Short mmCIF file of C-alpha atoms and ligand atoms in Angstrom, two decimals:
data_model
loop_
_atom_site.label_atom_id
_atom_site.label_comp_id
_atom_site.label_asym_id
_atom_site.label_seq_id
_atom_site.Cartn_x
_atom_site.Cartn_y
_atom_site.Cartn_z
CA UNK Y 1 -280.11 -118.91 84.69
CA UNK Y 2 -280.15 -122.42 83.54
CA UNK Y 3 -280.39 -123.53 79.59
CA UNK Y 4 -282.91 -125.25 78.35
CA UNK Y 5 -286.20 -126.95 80.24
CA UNK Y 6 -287.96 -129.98 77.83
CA UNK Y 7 -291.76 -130.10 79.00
CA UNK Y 8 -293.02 -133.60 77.56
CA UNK Y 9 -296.78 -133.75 77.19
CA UNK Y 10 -296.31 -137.55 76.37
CA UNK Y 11 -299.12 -139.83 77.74
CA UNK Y 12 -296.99 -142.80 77.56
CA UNK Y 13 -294.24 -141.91 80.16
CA UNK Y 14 -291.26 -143.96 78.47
CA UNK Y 15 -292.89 -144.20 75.38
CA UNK Y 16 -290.85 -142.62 72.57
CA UNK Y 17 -291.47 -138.91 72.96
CA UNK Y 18 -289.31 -139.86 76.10
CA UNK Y 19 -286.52 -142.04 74.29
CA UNK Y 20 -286.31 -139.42 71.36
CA UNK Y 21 -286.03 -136.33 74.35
CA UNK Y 22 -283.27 -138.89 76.33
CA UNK Y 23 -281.16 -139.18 72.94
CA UNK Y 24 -281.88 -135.47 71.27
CA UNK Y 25 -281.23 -133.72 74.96
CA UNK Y 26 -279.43 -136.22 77.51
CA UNK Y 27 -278.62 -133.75 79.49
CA UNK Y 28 -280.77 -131.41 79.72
CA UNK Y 29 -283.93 -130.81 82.60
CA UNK Y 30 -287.05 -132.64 81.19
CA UNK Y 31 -290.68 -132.78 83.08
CA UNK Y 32 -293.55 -134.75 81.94
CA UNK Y 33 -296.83 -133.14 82.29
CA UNK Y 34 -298.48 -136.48 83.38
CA UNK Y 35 -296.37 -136.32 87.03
CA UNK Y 36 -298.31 -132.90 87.83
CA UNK Y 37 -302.35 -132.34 88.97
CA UNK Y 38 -303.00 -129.92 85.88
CA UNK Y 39 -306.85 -129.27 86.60
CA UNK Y 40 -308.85 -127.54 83.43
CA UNK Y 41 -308.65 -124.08 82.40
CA UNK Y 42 -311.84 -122.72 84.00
CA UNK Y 43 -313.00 -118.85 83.36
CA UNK Y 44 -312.68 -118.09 87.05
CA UNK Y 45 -309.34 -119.18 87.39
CA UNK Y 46 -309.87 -120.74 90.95
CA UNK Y 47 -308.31 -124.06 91.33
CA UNK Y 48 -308.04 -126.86 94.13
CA UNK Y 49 -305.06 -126.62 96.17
CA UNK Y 50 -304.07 -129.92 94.66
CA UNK Y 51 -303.66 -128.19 91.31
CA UNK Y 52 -299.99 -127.83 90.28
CA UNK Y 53 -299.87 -125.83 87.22
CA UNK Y 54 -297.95 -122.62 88.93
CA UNK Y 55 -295.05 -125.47 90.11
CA UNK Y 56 -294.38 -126.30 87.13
CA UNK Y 57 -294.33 -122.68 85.28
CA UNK Y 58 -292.10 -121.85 88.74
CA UNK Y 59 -289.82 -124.29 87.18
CA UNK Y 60 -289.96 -122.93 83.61
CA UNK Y 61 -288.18 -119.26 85.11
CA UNK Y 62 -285.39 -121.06 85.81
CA UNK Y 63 -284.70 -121.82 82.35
CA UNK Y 64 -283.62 -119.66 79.56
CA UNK Y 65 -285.53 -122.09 76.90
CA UNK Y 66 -288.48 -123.67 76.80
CA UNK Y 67 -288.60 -127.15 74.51
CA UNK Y 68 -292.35 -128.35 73.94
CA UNK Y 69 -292.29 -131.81 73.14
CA UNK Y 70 -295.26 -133.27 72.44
CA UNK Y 71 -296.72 -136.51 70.52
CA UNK Y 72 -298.54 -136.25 67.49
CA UNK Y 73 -302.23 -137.59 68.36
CA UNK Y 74 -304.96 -136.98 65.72
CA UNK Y 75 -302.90 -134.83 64.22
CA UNK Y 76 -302.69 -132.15 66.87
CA UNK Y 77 -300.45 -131.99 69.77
CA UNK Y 78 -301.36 -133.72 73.22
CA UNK Y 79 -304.71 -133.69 75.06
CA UNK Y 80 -302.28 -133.11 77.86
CA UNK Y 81 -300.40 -130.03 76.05
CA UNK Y 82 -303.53 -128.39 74.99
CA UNK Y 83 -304.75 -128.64 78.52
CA UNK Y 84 -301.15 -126.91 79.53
CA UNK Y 85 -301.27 -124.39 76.56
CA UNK Y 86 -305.18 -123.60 78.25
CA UNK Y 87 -303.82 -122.94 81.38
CA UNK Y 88 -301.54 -119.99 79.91
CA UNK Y 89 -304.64 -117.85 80.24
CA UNK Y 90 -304.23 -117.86 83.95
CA UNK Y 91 -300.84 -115.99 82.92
CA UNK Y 92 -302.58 -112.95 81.39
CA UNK Y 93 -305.10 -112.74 84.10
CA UNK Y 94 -304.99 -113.84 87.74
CA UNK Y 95 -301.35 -114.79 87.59
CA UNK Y 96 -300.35 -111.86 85.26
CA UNK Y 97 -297.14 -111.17 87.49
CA UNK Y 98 -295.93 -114.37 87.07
CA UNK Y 99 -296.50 -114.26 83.23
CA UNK Y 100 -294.76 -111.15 82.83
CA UNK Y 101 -291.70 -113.10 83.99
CA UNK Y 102 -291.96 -115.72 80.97
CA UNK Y 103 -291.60 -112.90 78.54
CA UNK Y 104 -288.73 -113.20 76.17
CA UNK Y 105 -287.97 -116.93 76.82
CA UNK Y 106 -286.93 -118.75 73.69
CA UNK Y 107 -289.02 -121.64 72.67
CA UNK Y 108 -288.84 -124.60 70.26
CA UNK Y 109 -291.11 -126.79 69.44
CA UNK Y 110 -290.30 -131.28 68.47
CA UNK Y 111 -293.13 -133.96 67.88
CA UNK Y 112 -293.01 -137.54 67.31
CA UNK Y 113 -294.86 -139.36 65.34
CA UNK Y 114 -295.67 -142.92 62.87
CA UNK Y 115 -295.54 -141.23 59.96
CA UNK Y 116 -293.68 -137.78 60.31
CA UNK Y 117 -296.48 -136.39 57.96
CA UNK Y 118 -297.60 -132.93 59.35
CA UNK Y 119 -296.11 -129.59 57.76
CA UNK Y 120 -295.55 -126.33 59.38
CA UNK Y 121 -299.01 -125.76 59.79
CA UNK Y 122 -299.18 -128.20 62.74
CA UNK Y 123 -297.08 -125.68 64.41
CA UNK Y 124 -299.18 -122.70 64.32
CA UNK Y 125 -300.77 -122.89 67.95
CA UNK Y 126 -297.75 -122.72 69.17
CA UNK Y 127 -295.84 -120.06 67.10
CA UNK Y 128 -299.42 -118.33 67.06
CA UNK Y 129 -299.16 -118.46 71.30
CA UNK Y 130 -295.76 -118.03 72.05
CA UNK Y 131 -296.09 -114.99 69.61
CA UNK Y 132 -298.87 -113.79 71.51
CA UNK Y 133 -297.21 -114.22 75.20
CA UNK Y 134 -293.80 -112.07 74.25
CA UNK Y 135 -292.34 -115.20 73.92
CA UNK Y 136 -289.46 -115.95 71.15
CA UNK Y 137 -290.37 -118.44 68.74
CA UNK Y 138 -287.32 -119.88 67.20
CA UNK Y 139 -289.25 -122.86 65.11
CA UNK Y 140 -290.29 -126.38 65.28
CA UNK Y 141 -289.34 -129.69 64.00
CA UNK Y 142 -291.24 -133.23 63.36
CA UNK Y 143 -289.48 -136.65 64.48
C1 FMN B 1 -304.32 -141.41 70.16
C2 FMN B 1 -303.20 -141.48 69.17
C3 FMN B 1 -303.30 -140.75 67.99
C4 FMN B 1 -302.25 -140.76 67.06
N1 FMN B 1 -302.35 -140.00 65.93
C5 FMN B 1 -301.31 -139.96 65.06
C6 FMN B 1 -301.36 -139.13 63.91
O1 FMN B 1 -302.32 -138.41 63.67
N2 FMN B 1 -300.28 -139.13 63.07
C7 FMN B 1 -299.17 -139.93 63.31
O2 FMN B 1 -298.23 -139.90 62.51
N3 FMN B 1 -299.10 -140.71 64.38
C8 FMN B 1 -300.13 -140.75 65.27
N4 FMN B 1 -300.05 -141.53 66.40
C9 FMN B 1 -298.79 -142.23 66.68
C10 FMN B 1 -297.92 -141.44 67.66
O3 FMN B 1 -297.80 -140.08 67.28
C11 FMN B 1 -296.51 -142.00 67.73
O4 FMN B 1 -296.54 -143.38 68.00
C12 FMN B 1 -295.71 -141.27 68.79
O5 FMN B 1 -294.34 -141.53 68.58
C13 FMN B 1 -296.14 -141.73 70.17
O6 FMN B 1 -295.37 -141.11 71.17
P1 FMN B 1 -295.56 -141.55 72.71
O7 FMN B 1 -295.03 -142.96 72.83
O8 FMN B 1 -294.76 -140.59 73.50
O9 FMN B 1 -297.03 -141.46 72.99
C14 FMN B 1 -301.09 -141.54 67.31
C15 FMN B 1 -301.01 -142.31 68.50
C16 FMN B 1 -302.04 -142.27 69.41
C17 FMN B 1 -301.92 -143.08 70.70
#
């Protein structure tokens, strides 16, 4: 089993959620959620074939630790995060196998933002989630 996977829910590709992943983790596996087809979390859980959420969670198992790395916008994480974070109810329902296999996974949590002015409270969704999942939540931390 690998380290440590860095999903980047960035949607400026080499803006600086990118540079500050590049100099905080040069070598470690980073994906951007903007290269995958990440369709909407709908209550039927019935996607287009073109959808490509289970690729990248097939990629997560690999890894031992899951970094969310996310730009502050509007003082919440990514439009593009939240839609991944959504999609995690397909892992307690029709793809409940392959959620059982994310259990236990460490996760962390980095931002970046203008003016490095959030709290701990920004990370609650994700402690409150990863919590929720079985997942180990070992903290977060703003850039
Ligand atoms: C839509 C939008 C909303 C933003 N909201 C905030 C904010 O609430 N607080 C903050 O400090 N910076 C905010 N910023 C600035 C970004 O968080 C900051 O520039 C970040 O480093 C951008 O990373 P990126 O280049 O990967 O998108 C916002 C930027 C955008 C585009």
């Amino acid at each position: 089993m690998e380290k440590q996977i860095i999903i980047n829910s960035t949607h400026n590709k080499d803006g600086k959620t990118s540079k500050l992943i590049e100099k905080l983790y040069p070598n470690s596996k980073s994906i951007k959620l903007i290269d995958y087809k990440m369709e909407l979390y709908n209550y039927d859980e019935i996607y287009s074939e073109d959808d490509e959420f289970l690729e990248i969670i097939h990629e997560v198992l690999k890894y031992d630790k899951i970094i969310f790395a996310t730009p502050v916008y509007w003082y919440s994480m990514s439009s593009l995060m939240k839609i991944f974070f959504d999609r995690l109810t397909d892992l307690i329902g029709s793809e409940e196998k392959i959620g059982r296999q994310l259990m236990g996974k460490k996760v962390e949590v980095i931002t970046s933002s203008n003016g490095n002015h959030l709290g701990e409270n920004f990370f609650l969704p994700f402690m409150e989630t990863v919590n929720y999942l079985h997942l180990e939540y070992e903290g977060g931390k703003h850039y």
